[in-house]
Coordinates of C-alpha atoms and ligand atoms in Angstrom, one line a residue:
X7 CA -75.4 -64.7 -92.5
X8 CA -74.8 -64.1 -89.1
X9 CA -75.9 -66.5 -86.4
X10 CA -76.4 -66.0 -82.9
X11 CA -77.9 -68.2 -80.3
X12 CA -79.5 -67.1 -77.0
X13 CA -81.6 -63.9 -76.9
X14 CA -79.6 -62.8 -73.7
X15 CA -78.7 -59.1 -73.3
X16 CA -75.2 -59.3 -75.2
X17 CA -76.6 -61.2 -78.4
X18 CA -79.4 -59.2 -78.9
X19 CA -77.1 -55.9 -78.9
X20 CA -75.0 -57.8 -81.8
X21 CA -77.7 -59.1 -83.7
X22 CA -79.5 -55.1 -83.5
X23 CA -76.0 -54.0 -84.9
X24 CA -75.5 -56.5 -87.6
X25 CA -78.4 -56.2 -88.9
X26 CA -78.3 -52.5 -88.6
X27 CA -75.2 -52.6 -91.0
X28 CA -77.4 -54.6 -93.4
X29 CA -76.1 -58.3 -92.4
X30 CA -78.2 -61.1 -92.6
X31 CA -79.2 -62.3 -89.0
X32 CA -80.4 -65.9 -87.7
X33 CA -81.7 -65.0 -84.4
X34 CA -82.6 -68.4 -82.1
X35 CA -83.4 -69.8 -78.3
X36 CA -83.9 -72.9 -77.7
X37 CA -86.6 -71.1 -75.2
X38 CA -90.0 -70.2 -75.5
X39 CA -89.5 -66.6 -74.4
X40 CA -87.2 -63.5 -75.3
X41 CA -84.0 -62.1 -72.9
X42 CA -82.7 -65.6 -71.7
X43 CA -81.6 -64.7 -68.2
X44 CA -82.8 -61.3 -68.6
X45 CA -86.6 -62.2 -68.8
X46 CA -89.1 -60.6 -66.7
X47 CA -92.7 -62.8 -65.8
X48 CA -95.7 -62.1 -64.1
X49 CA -96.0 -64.2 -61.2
X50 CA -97.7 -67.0 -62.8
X51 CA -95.5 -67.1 -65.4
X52 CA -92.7 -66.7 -62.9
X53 CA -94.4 -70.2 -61.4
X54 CA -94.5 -71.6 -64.6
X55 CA -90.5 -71.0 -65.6
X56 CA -89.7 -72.3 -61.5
X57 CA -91.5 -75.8 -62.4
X58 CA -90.1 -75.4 -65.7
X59 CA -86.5 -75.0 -64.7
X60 CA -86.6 -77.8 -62.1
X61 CA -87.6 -80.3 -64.3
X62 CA -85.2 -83.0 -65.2
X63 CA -83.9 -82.1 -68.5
X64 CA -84.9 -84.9 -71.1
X65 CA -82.3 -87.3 -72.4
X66 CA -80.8 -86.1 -75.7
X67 CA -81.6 -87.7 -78.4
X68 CA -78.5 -88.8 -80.2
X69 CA -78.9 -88.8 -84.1
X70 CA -76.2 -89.7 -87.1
X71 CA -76.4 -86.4 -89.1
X72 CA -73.1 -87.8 -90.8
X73 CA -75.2 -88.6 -93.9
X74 CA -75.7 -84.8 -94.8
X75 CA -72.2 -84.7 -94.8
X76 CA -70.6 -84.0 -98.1
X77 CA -66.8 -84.3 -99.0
X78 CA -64.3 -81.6 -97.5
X79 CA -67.2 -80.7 -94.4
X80 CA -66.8 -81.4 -90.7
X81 CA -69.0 -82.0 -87.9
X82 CA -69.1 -79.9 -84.9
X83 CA -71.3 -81.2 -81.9
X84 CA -72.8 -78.2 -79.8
X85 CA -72.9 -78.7 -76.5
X86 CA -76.9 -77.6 -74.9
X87 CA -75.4 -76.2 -72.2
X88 CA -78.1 -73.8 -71.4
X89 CA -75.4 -72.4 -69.4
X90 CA -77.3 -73.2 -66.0
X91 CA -76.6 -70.6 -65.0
X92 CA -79.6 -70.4 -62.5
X93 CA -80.0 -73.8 -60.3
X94 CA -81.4 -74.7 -57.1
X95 CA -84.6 -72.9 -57.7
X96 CA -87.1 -73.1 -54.1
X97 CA -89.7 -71.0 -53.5
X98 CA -90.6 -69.4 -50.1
X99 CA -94.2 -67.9 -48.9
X100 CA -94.0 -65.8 -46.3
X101 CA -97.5 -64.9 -47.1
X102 CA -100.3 -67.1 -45.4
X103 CA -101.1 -69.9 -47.7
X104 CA -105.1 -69.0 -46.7
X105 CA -107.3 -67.0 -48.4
X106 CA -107.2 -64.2 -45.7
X107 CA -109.3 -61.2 -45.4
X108 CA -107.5 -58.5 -46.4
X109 CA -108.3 -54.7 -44.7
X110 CA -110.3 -52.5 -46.4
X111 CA -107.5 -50.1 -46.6
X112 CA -105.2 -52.4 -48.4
X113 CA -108.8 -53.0 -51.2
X114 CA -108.6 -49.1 -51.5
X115 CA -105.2 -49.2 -52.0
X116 CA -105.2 -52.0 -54.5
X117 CA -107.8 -50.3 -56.5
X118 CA -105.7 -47.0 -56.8
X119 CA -102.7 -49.4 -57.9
X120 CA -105.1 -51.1 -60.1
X121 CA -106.2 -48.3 -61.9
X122 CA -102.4 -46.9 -62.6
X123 CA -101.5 -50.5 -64.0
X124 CA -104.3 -50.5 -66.0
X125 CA -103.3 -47.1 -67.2
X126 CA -99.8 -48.2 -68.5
X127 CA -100.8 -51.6 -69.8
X128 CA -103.3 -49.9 -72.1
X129 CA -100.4 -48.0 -73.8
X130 CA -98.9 -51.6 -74.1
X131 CA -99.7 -52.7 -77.9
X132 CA -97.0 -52.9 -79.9
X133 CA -97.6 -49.4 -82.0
X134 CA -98.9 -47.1 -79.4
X135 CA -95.7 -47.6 -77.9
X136 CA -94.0 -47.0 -80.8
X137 CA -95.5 -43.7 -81.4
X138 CA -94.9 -42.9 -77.5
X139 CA -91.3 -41.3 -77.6
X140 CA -89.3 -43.6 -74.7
X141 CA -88.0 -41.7 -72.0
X142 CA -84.8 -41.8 -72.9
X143 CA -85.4 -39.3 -75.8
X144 CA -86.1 -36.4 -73.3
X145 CA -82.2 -36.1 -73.9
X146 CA -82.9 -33.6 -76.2
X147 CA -84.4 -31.0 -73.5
X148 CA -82.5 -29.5 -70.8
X149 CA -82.1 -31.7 -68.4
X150 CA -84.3 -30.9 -65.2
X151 CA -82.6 -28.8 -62.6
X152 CA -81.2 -30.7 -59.8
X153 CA -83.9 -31.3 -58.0
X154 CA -85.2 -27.9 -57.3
X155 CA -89.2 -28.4 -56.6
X156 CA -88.7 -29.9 -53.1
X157 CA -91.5 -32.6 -52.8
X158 CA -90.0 -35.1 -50.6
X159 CA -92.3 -34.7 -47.8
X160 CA -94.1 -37.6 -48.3
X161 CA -94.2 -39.6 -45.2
X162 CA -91.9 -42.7 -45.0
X163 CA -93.4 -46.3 -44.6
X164 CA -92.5 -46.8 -41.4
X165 CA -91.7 -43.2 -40.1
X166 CA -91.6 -43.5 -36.5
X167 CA -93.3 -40.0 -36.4
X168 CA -96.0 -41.8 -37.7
X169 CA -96.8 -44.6 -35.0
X170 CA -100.2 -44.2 -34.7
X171 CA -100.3 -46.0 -38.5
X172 CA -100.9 -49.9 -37.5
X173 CA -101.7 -50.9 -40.9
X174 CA -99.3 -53.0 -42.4
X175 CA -100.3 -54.6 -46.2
X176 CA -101.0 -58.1 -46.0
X177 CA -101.5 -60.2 -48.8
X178 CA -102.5 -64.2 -49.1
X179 CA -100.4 -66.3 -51.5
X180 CA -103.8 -67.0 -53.2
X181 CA -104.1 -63.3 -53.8
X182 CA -101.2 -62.8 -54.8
X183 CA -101.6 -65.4 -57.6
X184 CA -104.7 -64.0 -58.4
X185 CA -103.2 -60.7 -58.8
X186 CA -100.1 -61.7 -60.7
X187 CA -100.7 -60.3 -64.3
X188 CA -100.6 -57.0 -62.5
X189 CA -96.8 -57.1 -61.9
X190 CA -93.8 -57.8 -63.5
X191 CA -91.1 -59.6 -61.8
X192 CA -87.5 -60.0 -63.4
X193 CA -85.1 -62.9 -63.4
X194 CA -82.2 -60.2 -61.9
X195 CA -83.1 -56.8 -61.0
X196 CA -81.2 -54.1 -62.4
X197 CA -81.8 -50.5 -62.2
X198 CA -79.8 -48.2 -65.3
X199 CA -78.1 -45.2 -64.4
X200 CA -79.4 -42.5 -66.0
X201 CA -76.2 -41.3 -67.6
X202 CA -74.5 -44.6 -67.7
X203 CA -73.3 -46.2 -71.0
X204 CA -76.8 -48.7 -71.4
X205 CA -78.8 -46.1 -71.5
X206 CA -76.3 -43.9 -74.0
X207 CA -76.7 -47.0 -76.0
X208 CA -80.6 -46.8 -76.0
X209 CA -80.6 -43.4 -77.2
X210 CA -77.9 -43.3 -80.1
X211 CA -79.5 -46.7 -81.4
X212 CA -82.5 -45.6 -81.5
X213 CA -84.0 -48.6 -79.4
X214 CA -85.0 -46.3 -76.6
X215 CA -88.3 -45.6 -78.9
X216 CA -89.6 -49.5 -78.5
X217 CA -89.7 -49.1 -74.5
X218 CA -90.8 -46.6 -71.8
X219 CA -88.9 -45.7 -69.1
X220 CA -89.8 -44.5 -65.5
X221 CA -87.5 -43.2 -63.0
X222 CA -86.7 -44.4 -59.4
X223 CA -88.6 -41.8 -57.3
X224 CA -87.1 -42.1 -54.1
X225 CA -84.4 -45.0 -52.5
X226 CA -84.7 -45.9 -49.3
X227 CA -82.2 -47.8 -46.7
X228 CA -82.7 -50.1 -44.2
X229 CA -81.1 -48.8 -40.8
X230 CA -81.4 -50.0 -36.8
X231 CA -85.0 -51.2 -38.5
X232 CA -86.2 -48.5 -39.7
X233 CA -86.8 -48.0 -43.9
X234 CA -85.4 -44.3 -44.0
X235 CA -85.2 -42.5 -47.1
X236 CA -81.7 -41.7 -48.4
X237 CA -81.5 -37.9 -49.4
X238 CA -79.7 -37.7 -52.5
X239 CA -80.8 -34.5 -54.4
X240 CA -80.0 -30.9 -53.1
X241 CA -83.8 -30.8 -52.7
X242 CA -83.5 -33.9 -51.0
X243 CA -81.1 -33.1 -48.3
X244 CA -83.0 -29.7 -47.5
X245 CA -86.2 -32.0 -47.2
X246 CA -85.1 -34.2 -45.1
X247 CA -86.8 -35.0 -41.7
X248 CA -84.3 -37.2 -40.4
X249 CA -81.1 -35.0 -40.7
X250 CA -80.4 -31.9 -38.4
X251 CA -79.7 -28.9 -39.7
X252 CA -76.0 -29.3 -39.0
X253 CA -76.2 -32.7 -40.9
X254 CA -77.4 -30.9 -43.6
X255 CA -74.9 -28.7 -44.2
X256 CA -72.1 -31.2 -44.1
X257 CA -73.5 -33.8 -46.3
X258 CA -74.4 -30.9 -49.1
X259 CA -70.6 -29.5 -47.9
X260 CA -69.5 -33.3 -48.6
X261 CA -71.3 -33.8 -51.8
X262 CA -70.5 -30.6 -53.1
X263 CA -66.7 -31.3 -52.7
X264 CA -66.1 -34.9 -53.6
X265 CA -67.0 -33.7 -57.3
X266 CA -63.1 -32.4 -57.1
X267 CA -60.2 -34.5 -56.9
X268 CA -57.9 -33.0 -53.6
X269 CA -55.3 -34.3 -52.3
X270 CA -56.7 -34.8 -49.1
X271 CA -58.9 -37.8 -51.1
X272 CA -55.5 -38.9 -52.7
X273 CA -54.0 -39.2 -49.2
X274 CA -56.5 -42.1 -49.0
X275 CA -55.7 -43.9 -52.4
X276 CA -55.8 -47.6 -51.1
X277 CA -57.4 -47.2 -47.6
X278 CA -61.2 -47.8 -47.2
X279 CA -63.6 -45.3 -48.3
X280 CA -65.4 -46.1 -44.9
X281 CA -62.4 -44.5 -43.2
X282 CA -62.3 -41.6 -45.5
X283 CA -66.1 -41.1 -44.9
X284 CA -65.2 -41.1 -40.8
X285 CA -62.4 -38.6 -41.2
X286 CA -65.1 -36.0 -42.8
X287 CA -66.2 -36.0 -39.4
X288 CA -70.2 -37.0 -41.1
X289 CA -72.4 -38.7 -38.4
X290 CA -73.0 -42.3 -38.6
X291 CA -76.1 -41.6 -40.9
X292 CA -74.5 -39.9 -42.9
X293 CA -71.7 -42.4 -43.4
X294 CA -74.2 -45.2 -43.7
X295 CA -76.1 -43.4 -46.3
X296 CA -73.3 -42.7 -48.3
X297 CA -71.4 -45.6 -48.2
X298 CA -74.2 -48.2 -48.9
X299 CA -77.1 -46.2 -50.8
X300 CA -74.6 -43.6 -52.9
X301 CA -71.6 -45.5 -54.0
X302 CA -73.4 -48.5 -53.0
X303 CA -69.4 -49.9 -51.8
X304 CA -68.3 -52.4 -49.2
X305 CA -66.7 -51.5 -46.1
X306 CA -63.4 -52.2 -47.4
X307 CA -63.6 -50.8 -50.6
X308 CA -60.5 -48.4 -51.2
X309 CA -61.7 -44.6 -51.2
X310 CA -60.7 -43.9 -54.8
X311 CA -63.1 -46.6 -56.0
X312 CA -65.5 -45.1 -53.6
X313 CA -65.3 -41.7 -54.6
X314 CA -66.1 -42.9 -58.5
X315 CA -69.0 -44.3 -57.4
X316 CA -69.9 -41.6 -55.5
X317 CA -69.4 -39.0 -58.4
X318 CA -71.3 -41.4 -60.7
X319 CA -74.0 -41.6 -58.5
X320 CA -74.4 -37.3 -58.5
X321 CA -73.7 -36.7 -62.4
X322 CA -76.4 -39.2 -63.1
X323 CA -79.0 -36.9 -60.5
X324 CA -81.3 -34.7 -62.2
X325 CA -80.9 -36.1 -65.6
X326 CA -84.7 -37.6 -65.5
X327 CA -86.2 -37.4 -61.8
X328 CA -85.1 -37.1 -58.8
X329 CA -82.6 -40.0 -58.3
X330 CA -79.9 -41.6 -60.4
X331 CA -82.2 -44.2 -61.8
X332 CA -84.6 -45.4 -64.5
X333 CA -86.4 -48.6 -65.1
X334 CA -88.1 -50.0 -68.2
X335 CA -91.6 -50.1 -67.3
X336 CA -92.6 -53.6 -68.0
X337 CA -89.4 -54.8 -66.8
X338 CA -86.1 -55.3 -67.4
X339 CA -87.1 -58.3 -70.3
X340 CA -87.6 -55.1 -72.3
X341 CA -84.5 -54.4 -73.2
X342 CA -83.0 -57.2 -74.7
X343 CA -86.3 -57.9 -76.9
X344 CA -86.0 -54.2 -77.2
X345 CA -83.1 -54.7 -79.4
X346 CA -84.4 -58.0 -81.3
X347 CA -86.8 -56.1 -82.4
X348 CA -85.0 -53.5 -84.1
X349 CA -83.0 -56.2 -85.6
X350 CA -86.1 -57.4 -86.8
X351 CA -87.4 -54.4 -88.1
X352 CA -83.8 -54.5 -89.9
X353 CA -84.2 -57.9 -91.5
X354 CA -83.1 -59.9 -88.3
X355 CA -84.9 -63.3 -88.2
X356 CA -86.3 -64.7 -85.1
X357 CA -86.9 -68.2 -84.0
X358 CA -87.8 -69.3 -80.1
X359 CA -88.3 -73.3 -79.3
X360 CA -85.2 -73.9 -81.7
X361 CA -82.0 -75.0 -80.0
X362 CA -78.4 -75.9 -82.2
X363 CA -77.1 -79.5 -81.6
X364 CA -74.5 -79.2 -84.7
X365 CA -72.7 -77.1 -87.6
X366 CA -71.5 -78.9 -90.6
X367 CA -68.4 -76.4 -91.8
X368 CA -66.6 -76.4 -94.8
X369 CA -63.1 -77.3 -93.9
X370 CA -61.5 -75.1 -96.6
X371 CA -63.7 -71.6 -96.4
X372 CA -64.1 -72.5 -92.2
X373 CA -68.0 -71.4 -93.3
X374 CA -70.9 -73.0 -91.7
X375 CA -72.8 -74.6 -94.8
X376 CA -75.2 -76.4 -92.4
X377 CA -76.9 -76.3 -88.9
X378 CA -79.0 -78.7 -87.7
X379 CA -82.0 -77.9 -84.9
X380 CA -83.1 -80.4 -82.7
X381 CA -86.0 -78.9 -82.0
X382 CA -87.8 -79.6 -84.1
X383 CA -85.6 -81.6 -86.1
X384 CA -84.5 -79.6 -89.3
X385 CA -81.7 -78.8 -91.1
X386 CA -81.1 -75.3 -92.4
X387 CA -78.8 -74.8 -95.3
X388 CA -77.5 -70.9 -95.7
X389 CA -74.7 -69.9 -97.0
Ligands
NAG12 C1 -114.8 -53.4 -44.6 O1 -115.8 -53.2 -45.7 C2 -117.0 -53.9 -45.5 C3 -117.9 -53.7 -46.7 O2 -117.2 -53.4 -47.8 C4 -117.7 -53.6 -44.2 O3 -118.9 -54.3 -44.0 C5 -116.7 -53.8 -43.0 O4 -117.3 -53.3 -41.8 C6 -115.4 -53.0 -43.3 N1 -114.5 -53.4 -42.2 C7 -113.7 -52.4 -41.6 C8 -112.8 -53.0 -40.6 O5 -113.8 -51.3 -41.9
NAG13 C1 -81.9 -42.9 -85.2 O1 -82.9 -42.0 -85.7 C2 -82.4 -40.8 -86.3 C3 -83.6 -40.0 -86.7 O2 -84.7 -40.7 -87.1 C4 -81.5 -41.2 -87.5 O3 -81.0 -40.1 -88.2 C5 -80.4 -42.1 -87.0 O4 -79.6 -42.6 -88.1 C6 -80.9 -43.3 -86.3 N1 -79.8 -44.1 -85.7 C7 -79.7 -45.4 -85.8 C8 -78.5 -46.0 -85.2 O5 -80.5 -46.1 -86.4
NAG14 C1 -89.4 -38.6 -63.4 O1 -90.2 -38.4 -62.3 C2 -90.8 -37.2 -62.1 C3 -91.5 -37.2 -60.8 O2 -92.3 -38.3 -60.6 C4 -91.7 -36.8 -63.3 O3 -92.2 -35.5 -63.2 C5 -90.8 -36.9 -64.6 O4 -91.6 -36.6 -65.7 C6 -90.2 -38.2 -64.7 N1 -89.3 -38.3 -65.8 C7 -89.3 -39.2 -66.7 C8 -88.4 -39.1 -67.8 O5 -90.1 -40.2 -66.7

């Protein structure tokens, strides 16, 4: 029997592969939801887990399990250390705590957005998604060409050739709570590249079936306070509005070349990519762009490191959509119940609410004989 605690990312990749191989697994948290750290709520529940989390943590109860003890076995005390690894929770409105009357625009809007969550979330039962092939599985077609169908003219949010467009989206805090089934919010946001080695996992395990994926359609950047999209496609680049034709040709020249090793890259093994980006004689967009929203580096970072990123960045293009990016669709909580569940469907058992306060071991096999829960109080004998 195998025995993991925690349903974080990590233990439910093991506990999908042990009991793949036909192990026995013992699958518990002392929470009352799947993916630990990894979770994803809607806002109430996000609410819910803040209150939750700040609460003083009750006083353990300290009991004598010494008289399950049998000759030849030894105690081992667990620590709880839930591992606090998140502390300090506070939580900030910038919205008006009023109920406020929102535009009619933004009504319009939210009905639009209403209708394509309701769209998704009727797929959500458990075997219509099963029977849905994730989006990971379109593998087995050619990949998409890189971009070809141009179709990034779709006006920025804040496009200043747009200025006669006033109307920003306001929402109250009370809305927002009243709308927050509609949304998924996760503990740490992550995006998965779409040729990087999570999502290779999800296909050859065969996990990528129990979620859905969607693709990041567009990134945009943050610059002189402006949101600008970052061109990162062919298509992209030709697209763009905000780059001159001249700027076009270098970054394509740029992207284009940084695929091959030269030496003139190698010349600038250990000094920052920044600098290496400068000497390419690319604009200041351009250097932005490709410095923070490409290989996403510091400043400082040395150019060999930054060229890896970059190259990462373009092999993962084109794969599924238009940037290097997917996202499981009901959030990033997916993934690591994703995987409990096909240990489950392997044999894998699964208890939340249960946390592990000691192991009686055998001293001479080193085997756990025992465990004993706290909550509730039980003792499990396996062998
Ligand atoms: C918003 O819609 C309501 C009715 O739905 C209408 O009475 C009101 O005039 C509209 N306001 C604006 C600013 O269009
Ligand atoms: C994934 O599914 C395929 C086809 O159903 C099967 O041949 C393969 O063994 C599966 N892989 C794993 C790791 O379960
Ligand atoms: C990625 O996005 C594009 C455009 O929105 C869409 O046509 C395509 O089907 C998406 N691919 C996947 C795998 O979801």
């Amino acid at each position: 029997m195998r025995f993991l605690v925690l349903l974080g990312l990590a233990e439910s990749v093991v506990a999908a592969a042990c009991s793949r191989v036909g192990q026995r697994v013992l699958h518990l948290d002392r929470r009352s939801y799947y993916a630990a750290n990894w979770a994803s709520f809607t806002f109430n529940s996000l609410l819910t887990w803040i209150k939750e989390q700040n609460e003083e943590p009750k006083p353990e109860e300290v009991k004598d399990w010494s008289s399950l003890m049998e000759e030849g076995e030894e105690l081992i005390h667990l620590a709880n250390s839930d591992s606090a690894s998140i502390t300090n929770l506070q939580v900030f409105s910038f919205t008006s705590e009023e109920e406020e009357e929102a535009p009619n625009t933004t009504e319009e809007e939210k009905a639009a957005d209403e209708d394509a969550v309701k769209e998704s979330s009727e797929t959500e039962s458990a075997d219509s998604k099963e029977e849905e092939a994730g989006a990971a599985e379109k593998e087995d077609q050619p990949a998409q060409t890189e971009g070809e169908e141009p179709e990034a003219d779709q006006p920025l949010p804040s496009s200043p050739s747009n200025p006669s467009e006033p109307v920003r989206k306001k929402i109250s805090y009370a809305q927002l709570v009243k709308e927050g089934r509609r949304f998924n919010i996760d503990l740490v946001s992550k995006l998965l590249f779409s040729r990087g080695s999570l999502v290779d996992l999800l296909i050859k395990s065969n996990v990528s079936r129990y979620a859905e994926f969607k693709n990041v359609t567009r990134i945009l950047t943050y610059r002189h306070g402006n949101v600008e999209q970052v061109p990162c496609s062919r298509a992209d680049v030709f697209a763009s509005r905000q780059l001159s034709v001249i700027e076009k040709r270098k970054l394509m020249r740029f992207l284009t070349s940084c695929m091959e090793e030269t030496e003139e890259q190698t010349a600038y093994n250990g000094r920052p990519y920044l600098e290496f980006l400068r000497n390419q004689q690319l604009g200041e967009s351009l250097q932005h762009f490709l410095l923070h929203s490409i290989a996403m580096v510091a400043e400082d970072t040395p150019t060999e490191e930054g060229l890896a990123s970059t190259r990462h960045f373009l092999r993962c293009l084109g794969r599924y959509g238009n940037t290097p990016f997917l996202f499981p669709v009901y959030g990033l909580g997916e993934i690591p119940q994703c995987f409990c569940r096909m240990s489950a469907v392997f044999g894998g058992i699964y208890c939340l609410r249960h946390s592990v306060r000691c192991l009686i071991v055998d001293k001479d096999t080193n085997r756990v004989s025992l465990s004993l829960f706290a909550t509730p109080s039980t003792a499990w004998s396996h062998d």
